Short mmCIF file of C-alpha atoms in Angstrom, two decimals:
data_model
loop_
_atom_site.label_atom_id
_atom_site.label_comp_id
_atom_site.label_asym_id
_atom_site.label_seq_id
_atom_site.Cartn_x
_atom_site.Cartn_y
_atom_site.Cartn_z
CA MET D 1 21.24 66.33 111.20
CA ALA D 2 22.21 69.95 111.77
CA LEU D 3 25.82 70.57 112.66
CA ASN D 4 26.47 72.40 115.90
CA LYS D 5 29.16 74.94 115.14
CA LEU D 6 30.92 76.79 117.92
CA LYS D 7 29.75 80.40 117.99
CA PHE D 8 31.74 83.45 118.93
CA ASN D 9 30.32 83.29 122.46
CA SER D 10 31.07 79.62 122.91
CA LEU D 11 34.61 80.30 124.08
CA ASN D 12 35.62 81.18 127.60
CA VAL D 13 36.88 84.64 126.64
CA THR D 14 35.34 88.09 126.26
CA PRO D 15 34.98 88.79 122.53
CA THR D 16 36.94 91.82 121.30
CA ALA D 17 36.31 93.26 117.85
CA GLY D 18 38.98 92.40 115.32
CA LYS D 19 41.16 90.48 117.76
CA THR D 20 42.47 86.97 117.36
CA VAL D 21 41.93 84.21 119.88
CA GLY D 22 45.16 83.15 121.51
CA PHE D 23 46.46 81.53 124.64
CA ASN D 24 47.28 83.79 127.55
CA SER D 25 50.75 84.45 128.91
CA ASP D 26 50.51 81.56 131.35
CA ALA D 27 49.20 79.24 128.60
CA ASP D 28 46.37 78.27 130.90
CA GLY D 29 43.54 80.22 129.33
CA LEU D 30 42.32 82.03 126.24
CA GLU D 31 42.60 85.72 125.50
CA ALA D 32 41.45 87.97 122.69
CA THR D 33 44.29 90.45 122.56
CA LEU D 34 46.30 89.35 119.57
CA SER D 35 46.13 91.23 116.30
CA GLY D 36 47.59 90.44 112.95
CA GLY D 37 50.28 93.08 113.04
CA SER D 38 50.29 96.59 111.69
CA MET D 39 51.53 95.84 108.17
CA THR D 40 49.06 93.97 105.97
CA PHE D 41 49.66 92.59 102.51
CA ILE D 42 47.07 93.85 100.01
CA SER D 43 48.27 92.83 96.56
CA LYS D 44 51.30 92.16 94.41
CA GLN D 45 51.95 92.91 90.75
CA THR D 46 54.56 90.79 89.01
CA ALA D 47 56.12 92.21 85.87
CA SER D 48 56.52 90.09 82.78
CA SER D 49 57.54 92.37 79.94
CA SER D 50 54.86 94.69 81.28
CA SER D 51 54.25 98.12 79.81
CA SER D 52 53.10 99.19 83.26
CA LEU D 53 52.15 97.85 86.66
CA GLN D 54 48.91 99.33 87.91
CA PHE D 55 47.19 99.25 91.29
CA THR D 56 43.57 100.16 90.66
CA SER D 57 41.97 98.57 93.70
CA GLY D 58 42.78 98.27 97.35
CA ILE D 59 43.68 101.94 97.81
CA ASP D 60 40.83 103.45 99.81
CA SER D 61 39.94 104.49 103.34
CA THR D 62 40.79 101.13 104.91
CA TYR D 63 44.26 102.37 105.85
CA LYS D 64 45.68 105.82 106.58
CA GLU D 65 48.98 104.83 105.07
CA TYR D 66 49.92 102.60 102.14
CA LEU D 67 53.35 101.24 101.32
CA PHE D 68 54.64 100.04 97.96
CA ILE D 69 57.83 97.96 97.91
CA PHE D 70 59.76 97.53 94.66
CA THR D 71 61.79 94.33 94.47
CA SER D 72 64.27 93.42 91.75
CA LEU D 73 62.69 95.41 88.94
CA HIS D 74 64.53 94.71 85.72
CA PHE D 75 63.90 96.75 82.59
CA SER D 76 63.99 95.81 78.95
CA ASP D 77 65.70 99.01 77.80
CA ASP D 78 69.07 100.15 78.99
CA ALA D 79 69.29 103.62 80.55
CA CYS D 80 65.56 103.97 80.96
CA ASN D 81 63.85 105.81 83.82
CA PHE D 82 61.40 104.46 86.38
CA LYS D 83 58.36 106.62 87.08
CA PHE D 84 54.84 106.64 88.44
CA ASN D 85 51.66 108.65 88.48
CA PHE D 86 48.47 108.78 90.52
CA ARG D 87 44.80 108.48 89.64
CA ASP D 88 42.43 110.93 91.29
CA GLY D 89 39.14 109.72 89.85
CA GLY D 90 38.32 108.72 86.31
CA SER D 91 40.66 106.45 84.43
CA ASN D 92 43.67 108.67 83.80
CA PHE D 93 46.80 108.67 85.90
CA ASP D 94 47.38 112.39 85.85
CA ALA D 95 46.96 113.85 89.32
CA THR D 96 48.46 117.29 89.78
CA LYS D 97 51.51 117.08 92.00
CA THR D 98 54.44 119.05 93.38
CA SER D 99 57.54 117.14 94.38
CA THR D 100 61.17 117.30 95.38
CA THR D 101 63.94 114.85 94.49
CA PHE D 102 67.61 114.43 95.27
CA LYS D 103 70.16 111.72 94.64
CA ALA D 104 73.45 110.26 95.77
CA HIS D 105 75.68 108.20 93.54
CA HIS D 106 79.09 106.59 93.42
CA ASP D 107 80.76 104.66 90.63
CA GLU D 108 82.52 101.33 90.95
CA ALA D 109 85.78 102.90 89.75
CA ASP D 110 85.65 105.33 92.70
CA SER D 111 86.10 108.31 90.39
CA THR D 112 82.80 110.10 90.97
CA THR D 113 80.51 110.78 93.88
CA ALA D 114 77.54 113.12 94.20
CA LEU D 115 74.90 114.33 96.57
CA ALA D 116 72.72 116.73 94.65
CA TYR D 117 69.25 118.01 93.96
CA LEU D 118 67.79 116.09 91.04
CA ASN D 119 65.82 117.94 88.44
CA ARG D 120 63.20 115.26 88.14
CA ASP D 121 60.78 117.20 90.32
CA VAL D 122 57.30 118.34 89.27
CA ALA D 123 55.79 121.76 89.97
CA ASN D 124 52.03 121.50 90.02
CA GLY D 125 52.19 119.35 86.93
CA THR D 126 50.22 116.32 85.86
CA GLY D 127 53.12 114.49 84.28
CA ASP D 128 54.78 111.35 85.59
CA GLN D 129 57.07 111.47 88.59
CA THR D 130 60.49 110.07 87.68
CA VAL D 131 62.25 108.44 90.63
CA ALA D 132 65.17 106.67 88.95
CA GLN D 133 67.17 107.41 85.83
CA ASN D 134 69.58 105.64 83.49
CA ILE D 135 68.91 102.24 85.00
CA GLY D 136 71.10 99.46 83.69
CA ASN D 137 69.51 96.46 82.00
CA ALA D 138 72.32 93.91 82.14
CA ASN D 139 71.27 90.57 83.57
CA ASP D 140 72.38 91.31 87.14
CA GLU D 141 71.24 94.96 87.19
CA SER D 142 68.01 95.98 88.87
CA LEU D 143 66.11 98.49 90.99
CA VAL D 144 64.62 98.28 94.47
CA GLY D 145 62.89 100.78 96.72
CA TYR D 146 59.68 101.83 98.40
CA MET D 147 57.02 104.55 98.43
CA HIS D 148 54.67 105.59 101.23
CA LEU D 149 51.32 107.16 100.31
CA PHE D 150 49.48 108.89 103.14
CA ASN D 151 45.72 108.98 103.61
CA PRO D 152 44.85 108.71 99.90
CA SER D 153 41.11 108.71 100.52
CA SER D 154 41.06 112.09 102.21
CA THR D 155 38.79 114.60 100.53
CA THR D 156 40.16 117.39 102.71
CA PHE D 157 43.93 117.29 102.38
CA VAL D 158 46.52 117.03 99.66
CA LYS D 159 48.02 113.53 99.44
CA HIS D 160 51.66 113.29 100.51
CA PHE D 161 54.00 110.61 99.28
CA MET D 162 57.66 109.87 99.98
CA GLY D 163 60.11 107.18 99.08
CA GLN D 164 63.48 106.03 97.88
CA THR D 165 64.87 104.01 94.99
CA GLN D 166 68.21 102.23 94.87
CA TYR D 167 69.52 100.86 91.60
CA TYR D 168 72.38 99.82 89.37
CA GLU D 169 72.92 102.77 87.07
CA THR D 170 73.90 101.95 83.50
CA ASN D 171 77.41 103.41 83.83
CA ASN D 172 78.26 101.10 86.74
CA TYR D 173 77.20 103.48 89.47
CA THR D 174 75.22 102.72 92.54
CA GLU D 175 72.59 105.43 92.61
CA THR D 176 69.86 106.20 95.11
CA VAL D 177 67.06 108.75 94.68
CA TYR D 178 65.02 110.21 97.53
CA PHE D 179 61.69 111.72 96.60
CA ALA D 180 58.72 113.33 98.30
CA GLY D 181 55.76 115.41 97.30
CA TYR D 182 52.03 115.85 97.41
CA ASN D 183 49.18 115.33 95.01
CA ASN D 184 47.67 118.79 95.01
CA VAL D 185 44.11 117.55 94.89
CA THR D 186 41.42 117.03 97.48
CA ALA D 187 39.83 114.25 95.45
CA ALA D 188 40.68 110.77 96.67
CA ILE D 189 43.67 109.02 95.11
CA ASP D 190 42.48 105.54 94.13
CA GLY D 191 45.16 104.21 91.82
CA VAL D 192 48.88 104.26 91.04
CA LYS D 193 50.64 103.34 87.81
CA PHE D 194 54.34 102.47 87.57
CA ASP D 195 56.19 102.25 84.27
CA ALA D 196 59.42 102.93 82.43
CA SER D 197 60.33 105.84 80.19
CA ALA D 198 61.11 103.39 77.39
CA GLY D 199 60.41 99.72 76.84
CA THR D 200 58.86 97.51 79.48
CA ILE D 201 59.35 96.33 83.02
CA ASP D 202 60.91 93.04 82.15
CA SER D 203 60.55 91.36 85.56
CA GLY D 204 60.27 92.04 89.27
CA THR D 205 57.48 92.78 91.71
CA ILE D 206 55.72 95.71 93.31
CA THR D 207 53.84 94.84 96.49
CA LEU D 208 51.19 96.99 98.17
CA TYR D 209 50.71 96.97 101.94
CA GLY D 210 48.33 98.74 104.26
CA ILE D 211 49.74 100.17 107.47
CA ASN D 212 47.58 100.43 110.57
CA MET I 1 35.31 60.62 130.76
CA ALA I 2 36.57 61.28 127.27
CA LEU I 3 37.48 64.88 126.45
CA THR I 4 35.83 66.48 123.47
CA LYS I 5 38.41 67.94 121.10
CA PHE I 6 37.32 70.64 118.70
CA ASN I 7 38.59 70.49 115.16
CA TYR I 8 39.17 73.07 112.46
CA ASN I 9 35.60 72.70 111.24
CA SER I 10 34.05 73.02 114.68
CA PHE I 11 33.85 76.81 114.43
CA ASP I 12 31.09 78.89 112.89
CA LEU I 13 33.01 80.42 109.99
CA THR I 14 34.41 79.49 106.61
CA THR I 15 37.98 78.30 107.07
CA ALA I 16 40.82 79.77 104.99
CA ALA I 17 44.31 78.41 104.53
CA SER I 18 47.02 79.91 106.76
CA LYS I 19 44.61 82.28 108.49
CA GLY I 20 43.84 82.69 112.19
CA LEU I 21 40.61 82.77 114.15
CA ALA I 22 39.42 86.21 115.19
CA PHE I 23 36.32 88.01 116.38
CA ASN I 24 34.69 90.16 113.72
CA SER I 25 34.44 93.93 113.79
CA ASN I 26 31.22 93.81 115.75
CA ALA I 27 32.56 91.21 118.19
CA ASN I 28 29.47 89.13 117.50
CA GLY I 29 30.91 86.44 115.26
CA PHE I 30 34.10 84.84 113.99
CA GLU I 31 36.19 85.80 110.99
CA THR I 32 39.57 84.76 109.65
CA SER I 33 42.58 86.98 110.26
CA SER I 34 46.03 87.35 108.75
CA ALA I 35 49.26 87.22 110.66
CA GLY I 36 50.60 90.49 109.31
CA SER I 37 53.30 91.02 106.73
CA MET I 38 56.27 91.78 108.96
CA THR I 39 57.57 88.88 111.00
CA LEU I 40 60.20 88.97 113.72
CA ILE I 41 62.66 86.22 112.88
CA LYS I 42 65.44 86.58 115.39
CA THR I 43 66.76 88.87 118.13
CA LEU I 44 70.42 88.83 119.13
CA THR I 45 71.56 90.60 122.27
CA ALA I 46 75.12 91.78 122.69
CA SER I 47 77.02 91.16 125.90
CA SER I 48 80.63 92.16 125.36
CA SER I 49 80.30 90.46 121.98
CA SER I 50 83.05 90.64 119.40
CA THR I 51 80.53 89.96 116.63
CA LEU I 52 76.85 89.26 116.17
CA SER I 53 76.03 87.05 113.21
CA PHE I 54 72.81 85.97 111.55
CA LEU I 55 73.31 82.70 109.64
CA ASN I 56 70.54 81.36 107.46
CA GLY I 57 69.41 77.96 108.72
CA SER I 58 71.17 78.27 112.05
CA ASP I 59 69.58 79.01 115.41
CA SER I 60 66.16 79.75 113.88
CA VAL I 61 67.52 82.38 111.50
CA VAL I 62 65.86 82.64 108.10
CA PHE I 63 67.67 84.65 105.44
CA ASP I 64 66.73 83.07 102.13
CA SER I 65 63.92 83.13 99.58
CA THR I 66 61.26 82.82 102.28
CA TYR I 67 60.93 86.60 102.25
CA PRO I 68 61.70 89.02 99.40
CA VAL I 69 62.71 91.77 101.80
CA TYR I 70 64.56 91.58 105.12
CA LEU I 71 64.95 94.30 107.70
CA PHE I 72 67.57 94.53 110.42
CA LYS I 73 67.04 96.99 113.24
CA TYR I 74 69.77 97.64 115.76
CA ILE I 75 68.85 99.31 119.00
CA ASN I 76 71.00 100.94 121.67
CA VAL I 77 74.23 99.50 120.39
CA HIS I 78 76.92 100.53 122.86
CA PRO I 79 80.64 100.11 122.12
CA ALA I 80 83.21 99.05 124.66
CA THR I 81 85.72 101.36 123.00
CA ASN I 82 85.12 105.09 122.64
CA ALA I 83 84.61 106.27 119.05
CA ALA I 84 84.23 102.77 117.69
CA THR I 85 82.16 102.48 114.51
CA PHE I 86 79.38 99.93 114.13
CA THR I 87 79.81 98.01 110.87
CA PHE I 88 78.41 95.11 108.86
CA GLN I 89 79.33 92.72 106.07
CA VAL I 90 77.75 89.70 104.36
CA ASP I 91 78.85 86.38 102.97
CA THR I 92 77.58 83.52 100.83
CA GLY I 93 77.20 79.78 101.28
CA THR I 94 79.11 78.61 104.35
CA ASN I 95 81.86 81.17 103.88
CA THR I 96 82.84 83.18 106.93
CA ASN I 97 85.24 85.69 105.45
CA TYR I 98 82.64 88.49 105.34
CA ASN I 99 84.37 90.28 102.50
CA THR I 100 81.75 90.48 99.75
CA THR I 101 82.40 93.18 97.15
CA VAL I 102 80.25 96.24 97.73
CA THR I 103 79.70 99.61 96.04
CA SER I 104 77.80 102.19 98.06
CA THR I 105 76.86 105.81 98.62
CA SER I 106 77.19 107.70 101.86
CA PHE I 107 75.98 111.07 103.08
CA LEU I 108 75.20 112.54 106.44
CA SER I 109 73.52 115.30 108.34
CA GLN I 110 75.09 116.24 111.66
CA HIS I 111 74.88 118.82 114.42
CA ASP I 112 76.81 119.22 117.65
CA GLU I 113 75.45 119.87 121.13
CA GLY I 114 77.38 123.16 121.26
CA ASP I 115 75.41 124.39 118.23
CA SER I 116 78.68 125.33 116.60
CA ALA I 117 78.62 123.04 113.59
CA THR I 118 76.07 121.67 111.19
CA SER I 119 76.48 119.98 107.85
CA LEU I 120 74.80 118.05 105.09
CA ALA I 121 77.30 116.49 102.72
CA TYR I 122 78.42 113.48 100.79
CA ASN I 123 80.97 111.55 102.86
CA ALA I 124 83.36 109.74 100.56
CA ALA I 125 85.33 108.43 103.52
CA LYS I 126 82.47 106.14 104.44
CA ASP I 127 81.41 104.75 101.06
CA GLN I 128 82.98 101.87 99.18
CA ALA I 129 83.83 101.31 95.50
CA GLN I 130 84.07 97.59 94.86
CA GLY I 131 85.48 97.31 98.35
CA THR I 132 85.41 94.28 100.59
CA SER I 133 85.71 95.90 104.00
CA PHE I 134 83.07 95.93 106.68
CA HIS I 135 80.70 98.76 105.84
CA VAL I 136 80.15 101.68 108.19
CA LEU I 137 76.77 102.17 109.82
CA SER I 138 76.76 104.22 113.04
CA ASN I 139 79.99 106.17 113.08
CA GLU I 140 82.38 106.78 115.98
CA ILE I 141 79.87 106.07 118.70
CA GLY I 142 80.71 107.49 122.09
CA ASN I 143 81.04 104.99 124.89
CA GLY I 144 79.66 107.20 127.66
CA ASN I 145 76.97 105.43 129.62
CA ASP I 146 74.14 107.16 127.76
CA GLU I 147 75.75 107.06 124.30
CA CYS I 148 74.79 104.55 121.63
CA GLY I 149 73.87 103.91 118.01
CA ASN I 150 70.58 102.96 116.38
CA GLY I 151 69.57 102.23 112.84
CA GLU I 152 68.14 99.92 110.22
CA ILE I 153 69.11 98.11 107.02
CA TYR I 154 66.81 96.73 104.34
CA PHE I 155 68.02 93.88 102.15
CA PHE I 156 66.14 93.22 98.93
CA ASN I 157 65.95 89.73 97.48
CA PRO I 158 69.21 88.55 99.11
CA SER I 159 68.77 84.99 97.85
CA SER I 160 68.65 85.99 94.19
CA THR I 161 71.09 84.20 91.94
CA THR I 162 70.39 86.65 89.12
CA PHE I 163 70.81 90.15 90.52
CA VAL I 164 73.27 92.10 92.61
CA LYS I 165 71.99 92.54 96.18
CA HIS I 166 70.71 96.02 96.88
CA TRP I 167 70.46 97.39 100.41
CA ILE I 168 69.37 100.65 102.03
CA ALA I 169 70.39 101.84 105.49
CA ARG I 170 69.97 104.76 107.86
CA ALA I 171 72.22 104.98 110.89
CA LEU I 172 72.18 107.25 113.91
CA SER I 173 74.96 107.77 116.40
CA TYR I 174 75.76 109.77 119.46
CA GLN I 175 79.13 110.60 117.99
CA SER I 176 81.98 110.70 120.48
CA ASP I 177 82.46 114.46 120.02
CA ASP I 178 78.85 115.05 121.12
CA TYR I 179 77.23 115.22 117.70
CA ILE I 180 74.06 113.68 116.46
CA GLN I 181 75.02 112.02 113.21
CA ASP I 182 72.28 110.88 110.85
CA ARG I 183 73.86 108.81 108.11
CA PHE I 184 72.31 107.53 104.90
CA PHE I 185 73.79 104.60 103.01
CA ALA I 186 72.66 102.58 100.02
CA GLY I 187 74.37 100.27 97.61
CA TYR I 188 74.74 96.77 96.30
CA PHE I 189 76.81 93.74 97.06
CA ASN I 190 78.14 93.02 93.62
CA THR I 191 77.53 89.30 93.49
CA THR I 192 74.94 87.06 91.90
CA THR I 193 75.52 84.37 94.53
CA ALA I 194 72.84 84.15 97.19
CA LEU I 195 73.69 85.86 100.47
CA THR I 196 73.31 83.57 103.46
CA ARG I 197 74.71 85.50 106.39
CA VAL I 198 75.19 88.95 107.85
CA GLN I 199 77.67 89.91 110.54
CA PHE I 200 77.87 93.04 112.69
CA LYS I 201 80.85 94.23 114.69
CA MET I 202 82.61 97.31 116.02
CA SER I 203 85.64 98.70 114.24
CA SER I 204 87.53 98.17 117.51
CA GLY I 205 86.62 96.50 120.76
CA ASN I 206 83.45 94.65 121.57
CA ILE I 207 79.78 95.39 121.20
CA ASP I 208 79.26 96.01 124.88
CA ALA I 209 75.45 95.93 124.74
CA GLY I 210 72.53 96.34 122.41
CA THR I 211 70.12 94.27 120.37
CA ILE I 212 69.78 93.49 116.69
CA LYS I 213 66.48 92.29 115.33
CA LEU I 214 65.88 90.58 112.00
CA TYR I 215 62.45 90.81 110.37
CA GLY I 216 61.08 89.24 107.20
CA ILE I 217 58.55 91.10 105.06
CA LYS I 218 56.15 88.87 103.15
CA ASP I 219 54.71 89.67 99.75
CA SER I 220 51.70 87.38 99.78
#
């Protein structure tokens, strides 16, 4: 016997593309006005003594903005740097970029503070973008942060990115780095690779979201 | 007459765990939908409040390993006392001392309405070095009727029992001398004990009005 499944037009509500069926504000009828929210999980990479964490899918024209969140990244090598690069076609992560970086830091002994331009910028280069330096690798030391990537699938515009890292610096500083820049290419950006200047990413996660 | 109840498998689509029911992009069929990655957990509204506290496991507040990242947003926080500073601290377990050791950075950009002063500078007076005081957010907020503070704080992995607890904040204030102050803070609570609670208060007087919202950001 064939099953009779309820079709989209079986419900007493006007169908609306992409909307979820919910109860109305009086809870006495259905409505199709709910959406899933503007921030959508795409994928997560979990480090386990990883030489790099790579996102090679899920970055396309689905969203105009993508967000990476770095949570509790712990590195195998003391005083290493955290960096990333973009893929603009092919298999290499070597998109040409121009960027700006600055930092603030403060040590636990209260002897040093700084707010200064950080010479980890790139000037139309293809090298990696460093966004944290001299990260501690003691058991309780780690890095967090985020990066926004705007409209990576555009074939008209350069691809802007901006973000911030916050970490336990190896000399017992709290240090935060602000960075921004653009991939100076009109080819689509379709991948991002994160790694360390030495050793591996021992543990932690990087999560990719799409923003509507 | 018996009512017919429809079950999960009554609909013309393939079911998926923890998903919702939505119309597809052509509005001519069903598809599953996700709830979104950012979830409002709790809103507290000040009304001449001495403190506003978010306690994990109390009054619907979640501040544990459920989410890897938490976001507080405070909106239109108005002090009872002129030039009071909006501050926060955290604690662990069931402790209510709100004096967890913190090391932080602090810098600001500011500009007055008279266009006579601008600055961008590190502000050592508002950072902490292994301190235990309430930490500054919006500084010296005016208490004129239209004056207030707004801002946000991200907490990363606050339930970790391995790592220090990093946080990042940006705080705006209508400063009592008629400045816009845009303050940037970041740091870590230097403990490997899980954080369970966050408290906000003014440096003097009550929080006359305003709301604080707590969101969780999923990673799956």
